[in-house]
Amino acid sequence: MLSRNSSADAVLAALEASADPALIAGMDRVGIRTEHAIGLSNPALRQIAREIGVDHARAVALWQSPVREAKLLALLTFDPERLKPDEMFALAGDFTSWEMVDMAADLFVEAGLDPALIARFAADDREFVRRTAFAMVAGAAVHCKSEPDETFIAFLPLIEAHAGDDRNFVKKAVNWALRNIGMRNRACYQPALALAEKLAGSDDRTRRWVGRDAVKYLSDPKRVARLKA
């Protein structure tokens, strides 16, 4: 049985013992790279994370494993208070799927919403590193309730700058960030909608898609009513 004192080797052995390879086909269908997957669902990994708790050194060791599930478990058990910007940037260089990015984005935001680090991720041309920037913005717009609205409005130029990146996992994250900023509250709504409308009128196909989808989302009567309420 795993516990908070379990070593990285013991955790890896437990992952192997409880894996179900039949799950791998489902991962393939949703765009997760599975060459290093052994077959554990994210809910199962979250349960294991609760059992073993946060342990930064052990998480670092788990991250060294090529196994998908070990890396995801590392992201669930890193100590956010010990993560430094350079370490987060190095971790991002190993991301191989959108699920890894999105799980890490929550961790990185918990470590501290750092606009300089987000800009650094966005400036990197690697698809999953750049996605990290906008996944962080999207998550923080929802969860960082006490963060000033100006922080998120200041991310809009970064969104505009990268809205033309036509790679699937980047453009979807850019769109996600724009939509979430717009739905944060009434103060953020109009600046986000204005950018969405600007992008929707672009001659560039990808920018136009990002804008049109965000306009459609932000103009939904039920969402507008929620904001007014």
Coordinates of N, CA and C in Angstrom, one line a residue:
M1 N 0.8 -1.2 0.0 CA 0.0 0.0 0.0 C 0.9 1.2 0.0
L2 N 0.5 2.2 -0.8 CA 1.3 3.4 -0.9 C 0.9 4.4 0.3
S3 N 1.9 5.2 0.7 CA 1.7 6.1 1.7 C 2.6 7.4 1.4
R4 N 2.5 8.3 2.3 CA 3.3 9.5 2.1 C 4.8 9.3 2.2
N5 N 5.2 8.2 2.7 CA 6.6 7.8 2.9 C 7.1 6.9 1.7
S6 N 6.2 6.6 0.8 CA 6.6 5.7 -0.3 C 7.7 6.4 -1.2
S7 N 8.6 5.6 -1.6 CA 9.7 6.1 -2.5 C 9.2 6.2 -4.0
A8 N 9.9 6.9 -4.8 CA 9.6 7.0 -6.2 C 9.5 5.6 -6.8
D9 N 10.5 4.7 -6.5 CA 10.5 3.4 -7.0 C 9.3 2.6 -6.6
A10 N 8.9 2.7 -5.4 CA 7.7 2.0 -4.9 C 6.4 2.5 -5.6
V11 N 6.4 3.8 -5.9 CA 5.2 4.4 -6.6 C 5.2 3.9 -8.0
L12 N 6.3 3.9 -8.7 CA 6.4 3.4 -10.0 C 6.0 1.9 -10.1
A13 N 6.4 1.1 -9.1 CA 6.0 -0.3 -9.1 C 4.5 -0.4 -8.9
A14 N 3.9 0.4 -8.1 CA 2.4 0.4 -7.9 C 1.7 0.8 -9.1
L15 N 2.2 1.8 -9.8 CA 1.6 2.2 -11.1 C 1.5 1.1 -12.1
E16 N 2.7 0.4 -12.2 CA 2.8 -0.7 -13.2 C 1.8 -1.8 -12.8
A17 N 1.7 -2.1 -11.5 CA 0.8 -3.2 -11.0 C -0.7 -2.9 -11.2
S18 N -1.1 -1.6 -11.2 CA -2.5 -1.3 -11.3 C -2.9 -0.8 -12.6
A19 N -2.0 -0.8 -13.6 CA -2.3 -0.3 -14.9 C -3.2 -1.2 -15.7
D20 N -4.0 -0.6 -16.6 CA -4.9 -1.4 -17.4 C -4.6 -1.0 -18.9
P21 N -3.8 -1.7 -19.6 CA -3.5 -1.4 -21.0 C -4.7 -1.1 -21.9
A22 N -5.9 -1.7 -21.5 CA -7.1 -1.5 -22.3 C -7.5 0.0 -22.4
L23 N -7.0 0.8 -21.4 CA -7.4 2.2 -21.4 C -6.6 3.0 -22.5
I24 N -5.6 2.5 -23.0 CA -4.7 3.2 -23.9 C -5.4 3.6 -25.2
A25 N -6.2 2.8 -25.7 CA -6.9 3.1 -26.9 C -7.8 4.3 -26.8
G26 N -8.4 4.5 -25.6 CA -9.2 5.7 -25.4 C -8.4 7.0 -25.3
M27 N -7.1 6.8 -24.9 CA -6.3 8.0 -24.8 C -5.9 8.4 -26.2
D28 N -5.6 7.5 -27.1 CA -5.3 7.8 -28.5 C -6.4 8.6 -29.1
R29 N -7.6 8.2 -28.8 CA -8.8 8.9 -29.5 C -8.9 10.4 -29.1
V30 N -8.4 10.8 -28.0 CA -8.5 12.2 -27.6 C -7.2 12.9 -27.7
G31 N -6.3 12.4 -28.5 CA -5.0 13.1 -28.9 C -3.9 13.1 -27.9
I32 N -3.9 12.0 -27.0 CA -2.8 11.9 -26.1 C -1.8 10.9 -26.6
R33 N -0.6 11.3 -26.6 CA 0.5 10.4 -27.1 C 0.7 9.3 -26.1
T34 N 0.7 8.0 -26.6 CA 0.6 6.9 -25.7 C 1.8 5.9 -25.8
E35 N 2.8 6.3 -26.5 CA 3.9 5.4 -26.7 C 4.6 5.1 -25.3
H36 N 4.4 5.9 -24.3 CA 4.9 5.7 -23.0 C 3.8 5.5 -21.9
A37 N 2.6 5.3 -22.4 CA 1.5 5.1 -21.4 C 1.4 3.6 -21.0
I38 N 1.0 3.4 -19.8 CA 0.8 2.1 -19.3 C -0.7 1.8 -19.0
G39 N -1.5 2.8 -18.9 CA -3.0 2.6 -18.8 C -3.5 2.9 -17.4
L40 N -3.5 4.1 -17.0 CA -4.2 4.6 -15.8 C -4.9 5.9 -16.1
S41 N -6.1 6.0 -15.6 CA -7.0 7.2 -15.8 C -6.5 8.3 -14.9
N42 N -6.8 9.5 -15.3 CA -6.5 10.7 -14.5 C -7.2 10.6 -13.1
P43 N -8.5 10.2 -13.0 CA -9.1 10.1 -11.7 C -8.3 9.1 -10.8
A44 N -7.8 8.0 -11.4 CA -7.0 7.0 -10.6 C -5.7 7.6 -10.1
L45 N -5.1 8.4 -11.0 CA -3.8 9.1 -10.6 C -4.1 10.1 -9.5
R46 N -5.2 10.8 -9.6 CA -5.5 11.8 -8.5 C -5.7 11.1 -7.2
Q47 N -6.3 9.9 -7.2 CA -6.5 9.2 -6.0 C -5.1 8.8 -5.4
I48 N -4.3 8.3 -6.3 CA -2.9 7.9 -5.8 C -2.2 9.2 -5.3
A49 N -2.4 10.3 -5.9 CA -1.7 11.6 -5.4 C -2.2 11.9 -4.0
R50 N -3.5 11.7 -3.8 CA -4.0 11.9 -2.4 C -3.4 11.0 -1.4
E51 N -3.1 9.8 -1.8 CA -2.5 8.8 -0.9 C -1.1 9.1 -0.6
I52 N -0.3 9.5 -1.6 CA 1.1 9.8 -1.3 C 1.4 11.2 -0.9
G53 N 0.6 12.1 -1.2 CA 0.8 13.5 -0.8 C 1.9 14.2 -1.6
V54 N 2.1 15.5 -1.3 CA 3.1 16.3 -1.9 C 4.4 16.0 -1.4
D55 N 5.4 15.7 -2.3 CA 6.8 15.5 -2.0 C 7.6 15.9 -3.2
H56 N 8.2 17.1 -3.0 CA 8.9 17.7 -4.2 C 10.0 16.8 -4.7
A57 N 10.8 16.3 -3.9 CA 12.0 15.4 -4.3 C 11.5 14.2 -5.0
R58 N 10.5 13.6 -4.5 CA 9.9 12.3 -5.1 C 9.3 12.7 -6.5
A59 N 8.6 13.8 -6.5 CA 8.0 14.3 -7.8 C 9.1 14.5 -8.9
V60 N 10.2 15.1 -8.4 CA 11.3 15.3 -9.4 C 11.8 13.9 -9.9
A61 N 11.9 12.9 -9.0 CA 12.3 11.6 -9.5 C 11.3 10.9 -10.4
L62 N 10.0 11.1 -10.1 CA 9.0 10.5 -10.9 C 9.0 11.2 -12.3
W63 N 9.3 12.5 -12.4 CA 9.3 13.2 -13.6 C 10.4 12.6 -14.6
Q64 N 11.5 12.0 -14.0 CA 12.6 11.5 -14.8 C 12.1 10.2 -15.5
S65 N 11.1 9.6 -15.1 CA 10.6 8.4 -15.8 C 10.0 8.8 -17.1
P66 N 10.1 8.0 -18.1 CA 9.5 8.2 -19.4 C 8.0 7.9 -19.4
V67 N 7.5 7.2 -18.3 CA 6.1 6.8 -18.3 C 5.2 7.9 -18.1
R68 N 4.1 8.0 -19.0 CA 3.2 9.0 -18.9 C 2.6 9.2 -17.6
E69 N 2.1 8.1 -17.0 CA 1.4 8.2 -15.7 C 2.4 8.7 -14.6
A70 N 3.6 8.3 -14.6 CA 4.6 8.8 -13.6 C 4.7 10.3 -13.8
K71 N 4.8 10.8 -15.0 CA 5.0 12.3 -15.2 C 3.7 13.0 -14.7
L72 N 2.5 12.5 -15.0 CA 1.3 13.2 -14.5 C 1.2 13.1 -13.0
L73 N 1.6 12.0 -12.4 CA 1.6 12.0 -10.9 C 2.6 12.9 -10.3
A74 N 3.7 13.1 -11.0 CA 4.7 14.1 -10.6 C 4.1 15.5 -10.5
L75 N 3.3 15.9 -11.6 CA 2.7 17.2 -11.7 C 1.6 17.3 -10.6
L76 N 1.0 16.2 -10.1 CA 0.0 16.3 -9.1 C 0.7 16.4 -7.7
T77 N 2.0 16.1 -7.6 CA 2.6 16.0 -6.3 C 3.8 16.9 -6.1
F78 N 4.2 17.7 -7.1 CA 5.2 18.7 -6.9 C 4.7 19.7 -5.8
D79 N 5.6 20.3 -5.1 CA 5.3 21.3 -4.1 C 5.3 22.7 -4.8
P80 N 4.2 23.3 -5.1 CA 4.2 24.6 -5.8 C 5.0 25.7 -5.2
E81 N 5.1 25.6 -3.9 CA 5.9 26.7 -3.2 C 7.4 26.5 -3.5
R82 N 7.8 25.4 -3.9 CA 9.3 25.1 -4.2 C 9.6 25.3 -5.7
L83 N 8.6 25.4 -6.5 CA 8.8 25.5 -8.0 C 9.3 26.9 -8.3
K84 N 10.4 27.0 -9.0 CA 11.0 28.3 -9.5 C 10.7 28.4 -11.0
P85 N 10.7 29.6 -11.5 CA 10.4 29.8 -12.9 C 11.3 29.0 -13.9
D86 N 12.6 28.9 -13.6 CA 13.5 28.2 -14.5 C 13.1 26.7 -14.5
E87 N 12.7 26.2 -13.3 CA 12.3 24.8 -13.2 C 11.0 24.5 -14.0
M88 N 10.1 25.4 -13.9 CA 8.8 25.3 -14.6 C 9.1 25.3 -16.1
F89 N 10.0 26.2 -16.5 CA 10.3 26.3 -18.0 C 10.9 25.0 -18.4
A90 N 11.8 24.4 -17.6 CA 12.5 23.2 -18.0 C 11.5 22.0 -18.1
L91 N 10.5 22.0 -17.1 CA 9.5 21.0 -17.2 C 8.7 21.1 -18.5
A92 N 8.3 22.3 -18.8 CA 7.5 22.5 -20.0 C 8.2 22.0 -21.3
G93 N 9.5 22.0 -21.3 CA 10.2 21.4 -22.4 C 10.0 19.9 -22.7
D94 N 9.5 19.2 -21.6 CA 9.3 17.8 -21.7 C 7.8 17.5 -22.0
F95 N 6.9 18.5 -22.1 CA 5.5 18.2 -22.3 C 5.3 17.6 -23.7
T96 N 4.5 16.5 -23.7 CA 4.2 15.8 -25.0 C 2.7 15.7 -25.4
S97 N 1.9 16.3 -24.5 CA 0.4 16.3 -24.8 C -0.3 17.4 -24.2
W98 N -1.5 17.7 -24.7 CA -2.3 18.7 -24.1 C -2.7 18.4 -22.6
E99 N -2.9 17.2 -22.3 CA -3.3 16.8 -20.9 C -2.2 17.2 -19.9
M100 N -1.0 16.9 -20.4 CA 0.2 17.2 -19.5 C 0.3 18.8 -19.3
V101 N 0.1 19.5 -20.4 CA 0.1 20.9 -20.3 C -0.9 21.5 -19.4
D102 N -2.1 21.0 -19.5 CA -3.2 21.6 -18.8 C -3.1 21.2 -17.3
M103 N -2.6 20.0 -17.0 CA -2.4 19.7 -15.6 C -1.3 20.6 -15.0
A104 N -0.2 20.8 -15.8 CA 0.9 21.6 -15.3 C 0.5 23.0 -15.1
A105 N -0.4 23.5 -16.0 CA -0.8 24.9 -15.9 C -1.4 25.2 -14.6
D106 N -2.3 24.3 -14.1 CA -2.9 24.5 -12.8 C -1.8 24.6 -11.7
L107 N -0.8 23.7 -11.8 CA 0.3 23.7 -10.8 C 1.1 25.0 -10.9
F108 N 1.4 25.4 -12.1 CA 2.2 26.6 -12.3 C 1.5 27.9 -11.8
V109 N 0.2 27.9 -12.0 CA -0.6 29.1 -11.5 C -0.6 29.0 -9.9
E110 N -0.7 27.8 -9.4 CA -0.7 27.7 -7.9 C 0.7 28.2 -7.4
A111 N 1.7 28.0 -8.2 CA 3.1 28.4 -7.7 C 3.2 29.9 -7.8
G112 N 2.2 30.6 -8.5 CA 2.2 32.1 -8.5 C 2.0 32.5 -10.0
L113 N 1.0 33.4 -10.1 CA 0.7 33.9 -11.5 C 1.7 34.9 -11.9
D114 N 2.7 34.4 -12.7 CA 3.8 35.2 -13.1 C 3.7 35.7 -14.6
P115 N 3.3 36.9 -14.8 CA 3.2 37.3 -16.2 C 4.5 37.2 -17.0
A116 N 5.6 37.4 -16.4 CA 6.9 37.3 -17.1 C 7.1 35.8 -17.6
L117 N 6.8 34.9 -16.7 CA 6.9 33.5 -17.1 C 5.9 33.1 -18.2
I118 N 4.7 33.6 -18.1 CA 3.7 33.4 -19.1 C 4.2 33.9 -20.5
A119 N 4.7 35.1 -20.5 CA 5.3 35.7 -21.7 C 6.4 34.8 -22.3
R120 N 7.2 34.3 -21.4 CA 8.4 33.4 -21.8 C 7.8 32.2 -22.4
F121 N 6.8 31.6 -21.8 CA 6.2 30.4 -22.5 C 5.7 30.7 -23.9
A122 N 5.0 31.8 -23.9 CA 4.3 32.2 -25.2 C 5.4 32.5 -26.3
A123 N 6.5 33.0 -25.9 CA 7.5 33.4 -26.9 C 8.2 32.1 -27.4
D124 N 8.1 31.0 -26.7 CA 8.8 29.8 -27.2 C 8.0 29.2 -28.3
D125 N 8.6 28.7 -29.3 CA 7.9 28.2 -30.5 C 7.4 26.8 -30.4
R126 N 7.8 26.1 -29.4 CA 7.4 24.7 -29.2 C 5.9 24.7 -28.9
E127 N 5.2 23.8 -29.6 CA 3.7 23.9 -29.5 C 3.2 23.7 -28.1
F128 N 3.7 22.8 -27.3 CA 3.2 22.5 -26.0 C 3.7 23.5 -24.9
V129 N 4.9 24.1 -25.2 CA 5.3 25.2 -24.3 C 4.5 26.4 -24.5
R130 N 4.2 26.8 -25.8 CA 3.4 28.0 -26.0 C 2.0 27.7 -25.5
R131 N 1.4 26.5 -25.6 CA 0.1 26.2 -25.1 C 0.1 26.5 -23.6
T132 N 1.2 26.2 -22.9 CA 1.2 26.4 -21.5 C 0.9 27.8 -21.1
A133 N 1.4 28.8 -21.8 CA 1.1 30.2 -21.5 C -0.4 30.4 -21.4
F134 N -1.1 30.0 -22.5 CA -2.5 30.3 -22.6 C -3.4 29.4 -21.7
A135 N -3.0 28.2 -21.4 CA -3.7 27.3 -20.5 C -3.6 28.0 -19.1
M136 N -2.4 28.5 -18.8 CA -2.3 29.2 -17.5 C -3.2 30.4 -17.4
V137 N -3.3 31.2 -18.4 CA -4.2 32.4 -18.4 C -5.6 31.9 -18.3
A138 N -6.0 30.9 -19.1 CA -7.4 30.4 -19.0 C -7.8 29.9 -17.6
G139 N -6.9 29.2 -17.0 CA -7.2 28.7 -15.7 C -7.2 29.8 -14.6
A140 N -6.2 30.7 -14.7 CA -6.2 31.7 -13.7 C -7.3 32.7 -13.8
A141 N -7.8 32.9 -15.0 CA -9.0 33.8 -15.2 C -10.2 33.3 -14.4
V142 N -10.3 32.0 -14.2 CA -11.4 31.4 -13.5 C -11.1 31.3 -12.0
H143 N -9.9 30.9 -11.7 CA -9.6 30.5 -10.3 C -9.0 31.5 -9.4
C144 N -8.3 32.5 -10.0 CA -7.6 33.5 -9.2 C -8.5 34.7 -9.0
K145 N -9.5 34.5 -8.1 CA -10.5 35.4 -7.9 C -10.0 36.8 -7.3
S146 N -8.9 36.7 -6.6 CA -8.4 38.0 -5.9 C -7.4 38.7 -6.8
E147 N -7.1 38.2 -7.9 CA -6.1 38.8 -8.9 C -6.8 40.0 -9.5
P148 N -6.2 41.2 -9.6 CA -6.8 42.3 -10.2 C -7.2 42.1 -11.7
D149 N -8.3 42.6 -12.1 CA -8.8 42.4 -13.5 C -7.8 43.0 -14.4
E150 N -7.0 44.0 -14.0 CA -6.0 44.6 -14.9 C -5.0 43.5 -15.4
T151 N -4.7 42.6 -14.5 CA -3.7 41.5 -14.8 C -4.2 40.8 -16.1
F152 N -5.5 40.5 -16.1 CA -6.0 39.7 -17.3 C -6.2 40.5 -18.5
I153 N -6.6 41.8 -18.3 CA -6.8 42.7 -19.5 C -5.4 42.9 -20.1
A154 N -4.3 42.8 -19.3 CA -3.0 43.0 -19.8 C -2.5 41.8 -20.6
F155 N -3.2 40.7 -20.5 CA -2.8 39.5 -21.3 C -3.4 39.5 -22.7
L156 N -4.4 40.4 -22.9 CA -5.0 40.5 -24.3 C -4.1 40.7 -25.4
P157 N -3.1 41.7 -25.3 CA -2.1 41.8 -26.4 C -1.3 40.6 -26.7
L158 N -1.0 39.8 -25.6 CA -0.3 38.5 -25.8 C -1.2 37.5 -26.6
I159 N -2.5 37.5 -26.3 CA -3.4 36.7 -27.0 C -3.5 37.1 -28.5
E160 N -3.6 38.4 -28.7 CA -3.6 38.9 -30.1 C -2.4 38.6 -30.8
A161 N -1.2 38.7 -30.2 CA 0.1 38.4 -30.8 C 0.2 37.0 -31.3
H162 N -0.5 36.0 -30.6 CA -0.3 34.6 -31.0 C -1.6 34.0 -31.5
A163 N -2.6 34.8 -31.8 CA -3.9 34.2 -32.3 C -3.7 33.7 -33.7
G164 N -2.6 34.0 -34.4 CA -2.4 33.5 -35.7 C -1.7 32.1 -35.8
D165 N -1.3 31.6 -34.6 CA -0.6 30.3 -34.6 C -1.6 29.2 -34.9
D166 N -1.4 28.6 -36.1 CA -2.5 27.7 -36.5 C -2.4 26.3 -36.0
R167 N -1.4 26.0 -35.1 CA -1.3 24.7 -34.6 C -2.5 24.4 -33.6
N168 N -3.1 23.2 -33.7 CA -4.3 23.0 -33.1 C -4.3 23.2 -31.6
F169 N -3.3 22.8 -30.9 CA -3.3 22.9 -29.5 C -2.9 24.3 -29.0
V170 N -2.3 25.1 -29.9 CA -2.1 26.5 -29.5 C -3.3 27.3 -29.7
K171 N -3.9 27.2 -30.9 CA -5.0 28.1 -31.3 C -6.2 27.8 -30.3
K172 N -6.4 26.6 -29.9 CA -7.5 26.3 -29.0 C -7.2 26.9 -27.6
A173 N -6.0 26.9 -27.2 CA -5.6 27.4 -25.9 C -5.8 29.0 -25.9
V174 N -5.4 29.6 -27.0 CA -5.5 31.0 -27.2 C -7.0 31.4 -27.1
N175 N -7.8 30.7 -27.8 CA -9.2 30.9 -27.8 C -9.8 30.7 -26.4
W176 N -9.4 29.7 -25.7 CA -9.8 29.3 -24.4 C -9.5 30.5 -23.4
A177 N -8.3 31.0 -23.5 CA -7.9 32.1 -22.7 C -8.7 33.4 -22.9
L178 N -9.0 33.7 -24.2 CA -9.8 34.8 -24.5 C -11.2 34.7 -24.0
R179 N -11.8 33.5 -24.2 CA -13.1 33.3 -23.7 C -13.2 33.4 -22.2
N180 N -12.2 32.8 -21.5 CA -12.3 32.9 -20.0 C -12.0 34.2 -19.4
I181 N -11.2 35.0 -20.1 CA -11.0 36.4 -19.6 C -12.4 37.1 -19.8
G182 N -13.0 37.0 -20.9 CA -14.3 37.6 -21.2 C -15.3 37.3 -20.2
M183 N -15.3 36.0 -19.7 CA -16.4 35.6 -18.8 C -16.0 35.8 -17.4
R184 N -14.8 36.3 -17.1 CA -14.4 36.5 -15.7 C -15.3 37.4 -15.0
N185 N -15.7 38.6 -15.6 CA -16.6 39.5 -15.0 C -16.9 40.6 -16.0
R186 N -17.8 41.5 -15.6 CA -18.2 42.6 -16.5 C -17.0 43.5 -16.9
A187 N -16.1 43.7 -16.0 CA -15.0 44.6 -16.2 C -14.1 44.0 -17.4
C188 N -13.9 42.7 -17.4 CA -13.1 42.0 -18.4 C -13.9 41.8 -19.7
Y189 N -15.2 41.7 -19.6 CA -16.0 41.3 -20.8 C -15.8 42.2 -22.0
Q190 N -16.0 43.5 -21.9 CA -15.9 44.3 -23.0 C -14.5 44.3 -23.7
P191 N -13.4 44.4 -23.0 CA -12.1 44.4 -23.7 C -11.9 43.1 -24.4
A192 N -12.3 42.0 -23.8 CA -12.2 40.7 -24.4 C -13.0 40.5 -25.7
L193 N -14.3 41.0 -25.5 CA -15.2 40.9 -26.7 C -14.7 41.8 -27.8
A194 N -14.1 43.0 -27.5 CA -13.6 43.9 -28.5 C -12.4 43.2 -29.3
L195 N -11.6 42.5 -28.6 CA -10.5 41.8 -29.2 C -11.0 40.6 -30.1
A196 N -12.0 39.9 -29.5 CA -12.6 38.8 -30.3 C -13.2 39.3 -31.6
E197 N -13.9 40.5 -31.5 CA -14.5 41.0 -32.8 C -13.4 41.5 -33.7
K198 N -12.3 42.0 -33.2 CA -11.2 42.4 -34.1 C -10.6 41.2 -34.8
L199 N -10.4 40.2 -34.1 CA -9.8 39.0 -34.7 C -10.8 38.3 -35.7
A200 N -12.1 38.4 -35.4 CA -13.1 37.8 -36.2 C -13.1 38.5 -37.6
G201 N -12.7 39.7 -37.7 CA -12.6 40.4 -38.9 C -11.3 40.3 -39.7
S202 N -10.4 39.5 -39.1 CA -9.0 39.4 -39.7 C -9.1 38.6 -41.1
D203 N -8.1 38.9 -41.9 CA -7.9 38.2 -43.2 C -7.2 36.9 -42.9
D204 N -6.6 36.7 -41.8 CA -5.9 35.5 -41.5 C -6.9 34.4 -41.0
R205 N -6.9 33.2 -41.6 CA -7.9 32.2 -41.3 C -7.9 31.8 -39.8
T206 N -6.7 31.6 -39.2 CA -6.6 31.2 -37.8 C -7.1 32.2 -36.9
R207 N -6.6 33.5 -37.1 CA -7.1 34.6 -36.2 C -8.6 34.8 -36.3
R208 N -9.1 34.6 -37.5 CA -10.5 34.7 -37.7 C -11.3 33.6 -37.0
W209 N -10.8 32.4 -37.0 CA -11.4 31.3 -36.3 C -11.4 31.6 -34.8
V210 N -10.3 32.0 -34.2 CA -10.2 32.3 -32.8 C -11.2 33.4 -32.4
G211 N -11.3 34.5 -33.3 CA -12.2 35.6 -33.0 C -13.6 35.2 -33.1
R212 N -14.0 34.5 -34.2 CA -15.4 34.2 -34.4 C -15.9 33.2 -33.3
D213 N -15.1 32.2 -32.9 CA -15.5 31.3 -31.9 C -15.7 32.0 -30.6
A214 N -14.8 32.9 -30.2 CA -14.9 33.7 -29.0 C -16.1 34.6 -29.0
V215 N -16.3 35.3 -30.1 CA -17.5 36.1 -30.2 C -18.8 35.3 -30.0
K216 N -18.9 34.2 -30.6 CA -20.1 33.3 -30.5 C -20.2 32.9 -29.0
Y217 N -19.1 32.6 -28.4 CA -19.2 32.1 -27.0 C -19.6 33.3 -26.0
L218 N -19.0 34.4 -26.2 CA -19.2 35.6 -25.4 C -20.5 36.2 -25.6
S219 N -21.1 36.0 -26.8 CA -22.4 36.6 -27.1 C -23.6 35.7 -26.8
D220 N -23.3 34.6 -26.3 CA -24.4 33.7 -25.9 C -25.3 34.3 -24.8
P221 N -26.6 34.5 -25.1 CA -27.5 35.2 -24.2 C -27.5 34.7 -22.7
K222 N -27.3 33.4 -22.5 CA -27.3 32.9 -21.2 C -26.0 33.3 -20.5
R223 N -24.9 33.3 -21.2 CA -23.7 33.8 -20.6 C -23.7 35.3 -20.3
V224 N -24.2 36.0 -21.2 CA -24.4 37.5 -21.0 C -25.3 37.8 -19.8
A225 N -26.3 37.0 -19.6 CA -27.2 37.2 -18.5 C -26.5 36.8 -17.2
R226 N -25.7 35.8 -17.2 CA -24.9 35.4 -16.0 C -24.0 36.6 -15.6
L227 N -23.4 37.2 -16.6 CA -22.5 38.3 -16.2 C -23.2 39.5 -15.6
K228 N -24.4 39.8 -16.2 CA -25.2 40.9 -15.7 C -25.7 40.6 -14.3
A229 N -26.0 39.4 -14.0 CA -26.5 39.0 -12.7 C -25.3 39.1 -11.7

